Each structure stands twice: as C-alpha cells, then as structure tokens.
Short mmCIF file of C-alpha atoms in Angstrom, two decimals:
data_model
loop_
_atom_site.label_atom_id
_atom_site.label_comp_id
_atom_site.label_asym_id
_atom_site.label_seq_id
_atom_site.Cartn_x
_atom_site.Cartn_y
_atom_site.Cartn_z
CA MET A 1 10.20 -1.56 45.66
CA LEU A 2 9.62 0.43 42.34
CA GLU A 3 6.48 1.40 41.42
CA GLY A 4 5.07 3.34 38.76
CA ILE A 5 3.18 4.07 35.72
CA HIS A 6 3.10 4.03 32.34
CA THR A 7 0.83 6.09 30.09
CA PHE A 8 0.30 5.08 26.61
CA SER A 9 -0.03 7.98 23.74
CA LYS A 10 -2.85 8.10 21.68
CA GLN A 11 -0.72 8.75 18.78
CA ASP A 12 -1.15 6.68 15.68
CA THR A 13 1.54 6.46 13.24
CA LEU A 14 4.96 8.37 12.92
CA VAL A 15 6.89 8.15 9.68
CA TRP A 16 10.35 8.91 9.34
CA GLY A 17 12.64 9.88 6.27
CA GLN A 18 9.99 9.96 3.96
CA PRO A 19 8.79 13.02 1.93
CA ALA A 20 5.78 14.66 4.01
CA ALA A 21 3.40 14.72 1.00
CA HIS A 22 4.10 11.46 0.20
CA ALA A 23 3.46 9.83 3.43
CA ILE A 24 0.16 12.48 4.38
CA ARG A 25 -1.22 11.22 1.01
CA ALA A 26 -1.05 7.67 2.13
CA HIS A 27 -2.99 8.63 5.39
CA MET A 28 -5.43 10.69 4.50
CA ALA A 29 -6.48 7.83 1.81
CA ALA A 30 -6.33 4.85 4.34
CA LYS A 31 -8.55 6.82 6.86
CA GLY A 32 -10.98 8.39 4.20
CA LEU A 33 -9.72 11.99 4.59
CA ARG A 34 -10.43 14.62 1.95
CA ARG A 35 -10.46 18.21 3.15
CA ALA A 36 -7.58 19.09 4.80
CA VAL A 37 -6.33 22.61 6.14
CA LEU A 38 -2.70 23.86 6.09
CA LEU A 39 -1.82 25.70 9.01
CA THR A 40 1.60 27.21 9.85
CA SER A 41 3.19 30.85 10.76
CA PRO A 42 3.96 33.73 8.74
CA SER A 43 7.62 32.87 8.37
CA MET A 44 7.15 28.99 7.46
CA ALA A 45 4.78 30.28 4.84
CA GLN A 46 7.68 32.46 2.73
CA THR A 47 9.72 28.93 2.35
CA GLN A 48 10.16 26.87 -0.65
CA TYR A 49 9.10 24.06 1.21
CA TRP A 50 6.11 25.27 2.31
CA GLN A 51 4.79 26.32 -1.71
CA ALA A 52 6.04 22.52 -2.63
CA LEU A 53 4.31 21.05 -0.11
CA LEU A 54 0.89 22.85 -0.87
CA ALA A 55 1.69 21.95 -4.87
CA GLU A 56 2.34 18.09 -4.11
CA LEU A 57 -0.69 17.79 -2.02
CA GLY A 58 -2.94 19.76 -4.12
CA GLY A 59 -6.93 19.22 -4.58
CA LEU A 60 -6.60 17.66 -0.96
CA VAL A 61 -5.74 20.88 0.65
CA VAL A 62 -9.16 23.01 0.82
CA GLY A 63 -7.45 25.84 2.52
CA SER A 64 -4.98 27.50 4.89
CA PHE A 65 -3.55 29.71 7.62
CA THR A 66 -0.70 31.19 7.83
CA GLU A 67 -0.48 33.40 10.60
CA CYS A 68 0.11 31.19 13.88
CA ALA A 69 2.22 33.49 16.15
CA ALA A 70 5.25 32.68 18.54
CA HIS A 71 4.28 31.31 22.13
CA SER A 72 0.80 30.11 21.02
CA PRO A 73 -1.49 33.05 21.23
CA ARG A 74 -5.39 32.33 21.90
CA ALA A 75 -5.82 34.61 19.09
CA SER A 76 -4.06 32.84 16.35
CA VAL A 77 -6.07 29.62 17.83
CA LEU A 78 -9.47 31.03 17.53
CA GLN A 79 -8.67 32.82 13.99
CA GLY A 80 -7.48 29.44 12.76
CA ALA A 81 -9.92 27.38 14.10
CA ALA A 82 -12.29 29.83 12.20
CA VAL A 83 -10.47 29.07 9.09
CA ALA A 84 -10.71 25.36 9.32
CA LYS A 85 -14.31 25.49 10.15
CA ALA A 86 -15.50 27.64 7.60
CA GLN A 87 -13.62 25.19 4.68
CA GLY A 88 -15.38 22.25 6.52
CA ALA A 89 -11.92 20.49 6.93
CA ASP A 90 -11.94 17.02 8.00
CA VAL A 91 -8.22 17.06 9.08
CA LEU A 92 -5.88 19.68 9.88
CA ILE A 93 -2.39 19.68 9.23
CA ALA A 94 0.50 21.76 11.38
CA VAL A 95 3.90 22.45 9.37
CA GLY A 96 5.96 24.25 11.88
CA GLY A 97 7.61 24.10 15.02
CA GLY A 98 6.30 23.77 18.45
CA SER A 99 4.08 27.29 18.90
CA VAL A 100 1.98 26.19 15.61
CA ILE A 101 1.76 22.60 16.79
CA ASP A 102 0.58 23.95 20.26
CA ALA A 103 -2.14 25.97 18.55
CA VAL A 104 -3.44 23.53 16.30
CA LYS A 105 -3.91 21.54 19.34
CA LEU A 106 -6.32 23.63 20.61
CA MET A 107 -8.11 24.25 17.46
CA LEU A 108 -9.10 21.14 17.80
CA ASP A 109 -11.08 21.45 20.97
CA CYS A 110 -12.60 24.71 18.95
CA LEU A 111 -13.90 22.65 16.53
CA TRP A 112 -14.83 19.56 18.62
CA LEU A 113 -16.55 21.98 20.96
CA ASP A 114 -17.75 24.78 18.58
CA LEU A 115 -15.89 27.39 20.77
CA SER A 116 -15.04 31.23 18.85
CA SER A 117 -14.42 32.94 21.91
CA HIS A 118 -12.02 33.81 24.58
CA GLU A 119 -15.12 33.37 27.49
CA GLY A 120 -15.17 29.58 25.17
CA LEU A 121 -11.81 28.80 26.04
CA ASP A 122 -11.93 30.07 29.96
CA ALA A 123 -14.31 27.40 29.81
CA LEU A 124 -12.10 25.01 28.63
CA ARG A 125 -9.41 25.62 30.65
CA ALA A 126 -11.71 24.86 33.58
CA GLY A 127 -11.92 21.19 32.17
CA ALA A 128 -15.50 21.43 29.97
CA HIS A 129 -14.63 18.58 27.64
CA SER A 130 -17.43 17.01 26.16
CA ALA A 131 -17.92 13.47 26.08
CA ALA A 132 -20.48 13.56 23.23
CA LEU A 133 -18.14 12.47 20.90
CA GLN A 134 -16.38 8.91 20.84
CA ALA A 135 -12.56 8.98 19.84
CA GLU A 136 -12.95 8.08 15.97
CA GLN A 137 -15.52 10.54 15.12
CA ARG A 138 -13.18 13.25 16.74
CA LEU A 139 -11.20 15.60 13.86
CA ARG A 140 -7.42 14.57 14.14
CA MET A 141 -4.42 16.23 13.50
CA ILE A 142 -1.24 16.12 10.96
CA ALA A 143 2.03 17.44 12.00
CA VAL A 144 5.33 17.91 10.10
CA PRO A 145 7.87 19.56 12.51
CA THR A 146 10.15 22.06 11.12
CA THR A 147 12.13 22.31 14.90
CA LEU A 148 13.23 19.57 17.81
CA SER A 149 10.94 21.22 20.12
CA ALA A 150 8.73 17.93 20.40
CA ALA A 151 5.54 19.28 20.93
CA GLU A 152 4.15 17.07 17.72
CA PHE A 153 4.37 13.87 20.78
CA THR A 154 2.66 15.37 23.74
CA PRO A 155 -0.83 15.55 24.55
CA LEU A 156 -0.35 19.41 26.02
CA ALA A 157 -0.66 22.67 24.23
CA GLY A 158 1.25 25.39 25.77
CA ILE A 159 -1.26 28.25 24.98
CA THR A 160 -0.20 31.85 25.40
CA ASP A 161 -3.01 34.49 27.47
CA THR A 162 -1.78 37.65 26.04
CA ARG A 163 -4.52 39.17 28.42
CA THR A 164 -2.80 38.24 31.34
CA ALA A 165 0.89 37.13 29.93
CA THR A 166 0.54 33.71 31.37
CA LYS A 167 1.22 30.80 29.58
CA GLU A 168 -2.21 27.94 29.91
CA LEU A 169 -1.77 24.37 29.36
CA PHE A 170 -4.34 22.78 28.12
CA GLU A 171 -4.31 18.94 27.68
CA HIS A 172 -6.66 15.88 26.13
CA PRO A 173 -5.19 12.63 24.66
CA LEU A 174 -6.06 13.20 21.55
CA TYR A 175 -4.27 16.48 21.21
CA VAL A 176 -1.09 14.25 20.07
CA PRO A 177 -1.39 14.28 15.83
CA ALA A 178 -2.51 11.00 14.39
CA LEU A 179 0.40 10.93 12.40
CA VAL A 180 3.80 12.53 12.69
CA VAL A 181 5.69 13.03 9.94
CA LEU A 182 9.74 13.52 10.48
CA ASP A 183 10.84 14.95 7.12
CA PRO A 184 14.48 16.62 7.48
CA LEU A 185 13.99 18.67 4.76
CA ALA A 186 11.18 20.05 6.58
CA THR A 187 13.78 21.73 9.01
CA GLN A 188 16.59 22.98 5.79
CA GLU A 189 14.76 26.63 5.78
CA THR A 190 14.56 26.74 9.83
CA PRO A 191 17.18 29.38 10.88
CA ALA A 192 20.09 27.89 12.65
CA TRP A 193 19.31 29.53 15.66
CA LEU A 194 16.11 28.07 16.28
CA MET A 195 17.25 24.37 15.18
CA ALA A 196 20.22 24.82 17.72
CA SER A 197 18.20 26.03 20.35
CA THR A 198 14.86 23.50 19.89
CA GLY A 199 17.57 20.81 19.95
CA ILE A 200 18.88 21.77 23.55
CA ARG A 201 15.09 21.57 24.50
CA SER A 202 14.93 18.24 23.42
CA VAL A 203 18.63 17.52 25.18
CA ASP A 204 16.25 19.31 28.52
CA HIS A 205 13.78 16.47 27.64
CA CYS A 206 16.39 14.13 28.13
CA VAL A 207 17.95 15.26 31.11
CA GLU A 208 15.01 16.04 33.35
CA THR A 209 13.72 12.37 32.60
CA LEU A 210 17.14 10.66 33.70
CA CYS A 211 16.76 13.36 36.34
CA SER A 212 13.64 13.31 37.39
CA ALA A 213 11.98 12.34 41.00
CA ARG A 214 9.75 9.85 39.57
CA PRO A 215 12.05 7.89 36.79
CA SER A 216 10.65 5.08 34.61
CA PRO A 217 13.14 2.37 33.01
CA TYR A 218 11.83 2.62 29.86
CA ALA A 219 12.04 6.25 29.70
CA ASP A 220 15.65 6.46 31.10
CA ALA A 221 16.06 4.34 27.95
CA MET A 222 15.36 6.28 25.73
CA ALA A 223 16.47 9.60 27.05
CA GLN A 224 19.97 7.83 27.09
CA HIS A 225 20.08 6.95 23.48
CA GLY A 226 17.78 10.20 22.53
CA LEU A 227 20.63 12.10 24.39
CA GLN A 228 23.59 10.42 22.64
CA LEU A 229 21.60 10.75 19.00
CA LEU A 230 21.10 14.59 19.69
CA VAL A 231 24.52 15.17 20.99
CA GLN A 232 25.94 13.96 17.91
CA GLY A 233 23.50 15.20 15.79
CA LEU A 234 23.90 19.03 16.78
CA ARG A 235 27.45 18.81 16.34
CA ALA A 236 27.49 17.08 13.01
CA MET A 237 24.83 19.57 11.84
CA GLN A 238 26.95 22.73 13.30
CA ALA A 239 29.81 21.27 11.07
CA ALA A 240 27.63 20.67 8.17
CA PRO A 241 23.77 22.58 7.80
CA ASN A 242 23.10 20.90 5.19
CA ASP A 243 23.72 17.44 6.43
CA VAL A 244 20.21 15.86 5.73
CA ASN A 245 21.16 12.39 7.91
CA ALA A 246 22.36 14.67 10.82
CA ARG A 247 18.82 16.66 11.22
CA LEU A 248 17.67 13.31 10.86
CA HIS A 249 19.37 11.73 13.68
CA CYS A 250 18.55 14.74 15.75
CA GLN A 251 14.34 14.61 14.56
CA LEU A 252 14.80 10.45 16.19
CA GLY A 253 16.54 11.81 19.45
CA THR A 254 13.77 14.51 19.90
CA TRP A 255 11.18 11.59 19.59
CA LEU A 256 13.32 9.45 22.10
CA ALA A 257 13.74 12.46 24.28
CA ILE A 258 9.87 13.47 24.60
CA SER A 259 8.92 9.74 25.64
CA GLY A 260 9.53 10.23 29.59
CA PRO A 261 7.24 13.24 29.79
CA VAL A 262 4.58 12.12 27.42
CA SER A 263 4.81 8.66 29.34
CA GLY A 264 4.12 10.16 32.69
CA VAL A 265 7.60 10.77 33.89
CA PRO A 266 7.56 14.70 35.72
CA ILE A 267 9.11 17.26 34.43
CA GLY A 268 11.66 19.31 36.86
CA ALA A 269 12.68 23.10 36.95
CA SER A 270 14.38 23.78 33.72
CA HIS A 271 10.91 23.16 31.93
CA VAL A 272 9.03 24.74 34.85
CA ILE A 273 10.72 28.05 34.71
CA GLY A 274 11.13 27.87 31.01
CA ARG A 275 7.58 28.25 30.24
CA VAL A 276 6.85 31.63 32.16
CA LEU A 277 10.00 32.89 30.85
CA GLY A 278 7.85 32.13 27.59
CA GLY A 279 4.42 32.70 28.38
CA ALA A 280 5.39 36.34 30.36
CA PHE A 281 8.62 37.36 28.54
CA GLY A 282 8.57 35.85 24.64
CA VAL A 283 11.81 34.10 25.24
CA PRO A 284 11.60 31.28 22.90
CA HIS A 285 11.11 27.69 24.42
CA GLY A 286 14.22 26.64 23.31
CA GLN A 287 16.42 29.46 24.62
CA THR A 288 15.05 28.76 27.67
CA SER A 289 17.07 25.32 27.93
CA CYS A 290 19.99 26.85 26.73
CA VAL A 291 20.09 29.13 29.89
CA LEU A 292 18.38 27.31 32.74
CA LEU A 293 19.51 23.67 32.30
CA PRO A 294 23.05 24.29 33.31
CA GLY A 295 22.21 26.42 35.88
CA VAL A 296 19.38 23.75 37.11
CA LEU A 297 21.27 21.04 37.12
CA ARG A 298 24.06 22.83 39.04
CA TRP A 299 21.27 23.67 41.31
CA ASN A 300 20.43 20.31 41.82
CA ALA A 301 23.75 18.28 41.74
CA SER A 302 23.40 17.58 45.68
CA VAL A 303 20.91 15.27 45.28
CA SER A 304 21.06 13.94 41.88
CA ALA A 305 24.92 12.59 41.70
CA ALA A 306 24.11 9.13 39.99
CA ALA A 307 21.33 10.67 37.58
CA GLN A 308 23.78 13.40 36.74
CA GLN A 309 26.45 10.72 36.12
CA ARG A 310 24.11 8.87 33.67
CA VAL A 311 23.80 11.94 31.80
CA SER A 312 27.77 12.70 31.16
CA ALA A 313 27.74 9.41 30.14
CA ALA A 314 25.32 9.80 27.35
CA MET A 315 26.94 12.90 26.29
CA GLY A 316 30.33 11.27 26.29
CA ALA A 317 32.31 12.37 28.97
CA PRO A 318 31.29 10.42 32.23
CA GLN A 319 33.76 11.74 34.49
CA ARG A 320 32.53 15.66 33.72
CA PRO A 321 29.72 17.11 35.95
CA ALA A 322 26.74 17.18 33.23
CA ALA A 323 26.00 20.81 33.72
CA ASP A 324 29.61 21.86 32.33
CA LEU A 325 28.92 19.74 29.22
CA VAL A 326 25.57 20.75 28.87
CA LEU A 327 27.06 24.50 28.65
CA GLU A 328 29.61 23.49 26.81
CA LEU A 329 27.32 22.24 24.15
CA VAL A 330 25.15 25.59 24.31
CA ARG A 331 27.74 27.68 23.93
CA SER A 332 29.56 25.87 20.91
CA LEU A 333 25.95 26.10 19.05
CA GLN A 334 26.37 29.80 19.35
CA GLN A 335 23.16 30.12 21.36
CA PRO A 336 22.78 32.41 24.73
CA SER A 337 23.51 31.27 27.88
CA THR A 338 23.00 33.52 30.24
CA LEU A 339 19.44 35.61 31.21
CA ARG A 340 21.26 38.94 30.80
CA GLU A 341 21.19 37.87 27.02
CA LEU A 342 17.91 37.19 27.05
CA GLY A 343 16.98 40.56 28.20
CA ILE A 344 15.80 39.06 31.74
CA GLU A 345 16.63 41.67 34.46
CA LYS A 346 17.16 41.00 38.20
CA SER A 347 14.24 43.10 38.85
CA GLN A 348 12.21 40.70 37.20
CA PHE A 349 13.07 37.32 39.23
CA PRO A 350 10.14 37.93 41.60
CA LEU A 351 7.32 38.09 38.86
CA ILE A 352 9.27 34.94 37.58
CA ALA A 353 9.65 33.08 41.06
CA GLU A 354 5.58 33.74 41.45
CA LYS A 355 4.57 32.44 38.46
CA SER A 356 7.14 29.46 38.64
CA LEU A 357 5.41 28.71 41.60
CA GLN A 358 2.14 28.26 40.38
CA MET A 359 3.45 26.12 37.59
CA PHE A 360 4.68 24.02 39.60
CA LYS A 361 1.86 23.09 40.74
CA HIS A 362 0.19 20.94 37.60
CA PRO A 363 0.82 17.71 37.97
CA GLY A 364 3.18 17.00 35.28
CA SER A 365 5.56 19.46 36.99
CA ALA A 366 6.78 17.16 40.16
CA GLY A 367 9.81 15.65 38.76
CA ASN A 368 12.44 18.16 40.32
CA PRO A 369 15.03 16.00 42.28
CA ARG A 370 15.44 18.50 44.67
CA PRO A 371 12.36 20.37 45.53
CA VAL A 372 11.38 23.62 44.62
CA GLN A 373 9.79 25.10 47.93
CA SER A 374 10.15 28.73 47.94
CA GLN A 375 10.68 31.90 45.37
CA GLN A 376 13.97 31.83 47.17
CA ASP A 377 14.75 28.64 45.52
CA ILE A 378 13.98 29.85 42.09
CA PHE A 379 15.94 33.14 42.88
CA GLU A 380 19.02 30.92 43.43
CA ILE A 381 18.53 28.99 40.00
CA LEU A 382 17.81 32.79 38.45
CA GLU A 383 21.12 34.10 40.25
CA SER A 384 23.22 31.16 38.60
CA VAL A 385 22.61 32.17 35.03
CA TYR A 386 22.26 35.60 35.42
#
C-alpha cells in the first residue's frame, strides 16, 4: 500500500502578474505594516526596476541593504539583520534571486532571537530556536524573485560559512515569505544566463520530484505541469527575451516545480552534489543543475525507467531518454554542460564526494532512486559529466 506525508507550507499569499509595488502596498495595509526594509544584491541595486520599486513604495520604506552576496554568506546575513534592527523594520522585503532570499530568511531568525555574531548562528545551527514568540508575533518577509530558483517557496535557507567553505542548511516553517509576488517585469534586467540556468534549476526540481524514491501524487501532478510550463517558457524566452508572458510562464512553472520538495518529497543527487559545488567552489546554483542533472539521470536510469519516461513525456518526447532531452535543453540555452566548463578539476573530486556524503545525511536529501552509498558512487556521477 502506498503511504506518505504531505506538509503544507506556512506561506500566506502568492500574487502573479501584478506590479510588485501594488501587491506589497495592499499586503502591508492589510497587515498593518508601516516600516519596510528592502534587501537586494549589489547588481540588482543598479537596475531601473529596483529604483522604481523604491520610488513606488515611498514612505513605506525606512531603509535598505544592497550587499547580499552570492551564495548567502553569513556576513551578508549579519550585516543585513543589523540594518533591519537599526531601522525598526516590521517587514523585510527581499528583491532578488535565491542568494538574496535565503540570506533574508536567516536574517529573520537573527531578528527573532537577537543574534549578531557567528557564535549566535552556530547556536542556531544546533537548533536553538526560541518558543517565546508566537507565529503571529514574528517578523515576516515578502519576496519579489528576480530569477527562477524558487527559494521564495521553501522553508530552507542555504547559507555559506566562508570560514569552512561549507553550505549550511537552516530551516524554519516561517522562513517562507508571507507574500510572494511573481512580477515578470522584475526579471527583465536579470542576466540571460542567470534566468536560463535557474530555469534549469527548476527543471531539476521537477525531475527529481518525479524520480524521487518517496513520490507523492500531488507533487507528481505539480511537477509534470510545471515541467511543461518551464520547457515551453524557457524556449520562448530564449527566442524572444522581451516576451513577458514567456517569463510569467517560467515563474508559474517554478512555483509548481518546487511544490514537491516543499511538501516533503526528498531531493536527489543532482541537488545534493550541487549544494557542495555551490558552497565549496562558488558555482552558481543553476549551473550546478545544468551540469549534474543529465549525469544523475543516466546514473539512475537502471532503477527509474518508468519515472524518467514521465519526464520525457512532459518534455514532449516520450520515446527519448530524459537525460538526452535535459542535456539538449541546457545546450540550447547556451549553458555549461560539463564540470570542466565550471572550472572543476578531477583532483577536487575527493573533496566534493566527502562533502556530498555529509549532505546526503540531511533528512530531505534521501530521494535519489538509486541509493548513493559511497564516494565511488559520487565519483561515477562526476566522471560522467566531466
């Protein structure tokens, strides 16, 4: 008999196709919020969209922090939280991709628990969440994503401890933004390579959901439709970069794609090894999926033929191998498809394998249909995409 558990997110509201400022104003008015601090990356802070959003929100914005760095280093978290605390923020607004959104998630905990140091984050890493605040009393965040990473839908924050070059996972059900606004105009100044690669990251969410060792009928349905929207939207956006509807289709596909991991479907080897490449070697998350997913599909093919056939069907070619279809999509989007292109050397494989085996111990990382049990298993995957 099939069995499983579906976990419902604490997210309150998702708005799509509306200008972000309009949706944010309505949300803040409904919740009685008056003191927003906006947070983003240095590159996003130079865009016309960021400047327009600041102007449109006007007096609701009491401060900003524009130094959220790639891979969400602890330093960005502590600095951003200090700004928000000094300004007396009653809501944080993250405008950016996964690195910005993940950093702001952990800033919430810094503000909830009054943490301001690495030692405080070390204690939090060990599980020191406070029960003093009720859910309705906690400061929450709003997210306006500018990429297709889907960080805005998850209760996980991937944070880099630069002292050890390690990606840490922090988790809290209220890390998910109270409001997510899918405004396709927010993505128009995002570099094309970043949109394409994070789109493949969301394709990865769909694929590893459909192939998971612990599947869910709800997640499978979301992943299949999400994969269709993503493949169609990414191709359309590649052909016509200014097509706002194509961008919105990608955003909606991203939302559906992450439904599996958010609801409790565990991820597989592409995501797990990808976290190591990001945290230890600075590889953008989207590009880790571009390189690893085809190799992981091939490595798993002997035990997941039926699931991979569903992936192929959702991508429009049910008779072809899923690994080939994903690789062709990656290359059509002009993204890297080998570890060599990412600057990874074979001499680094032992370190990648060692850190990956540690990541596989996380409860949400047990979804690979073919169990990864040794460094040799990881070497085989890495060799196949070198």
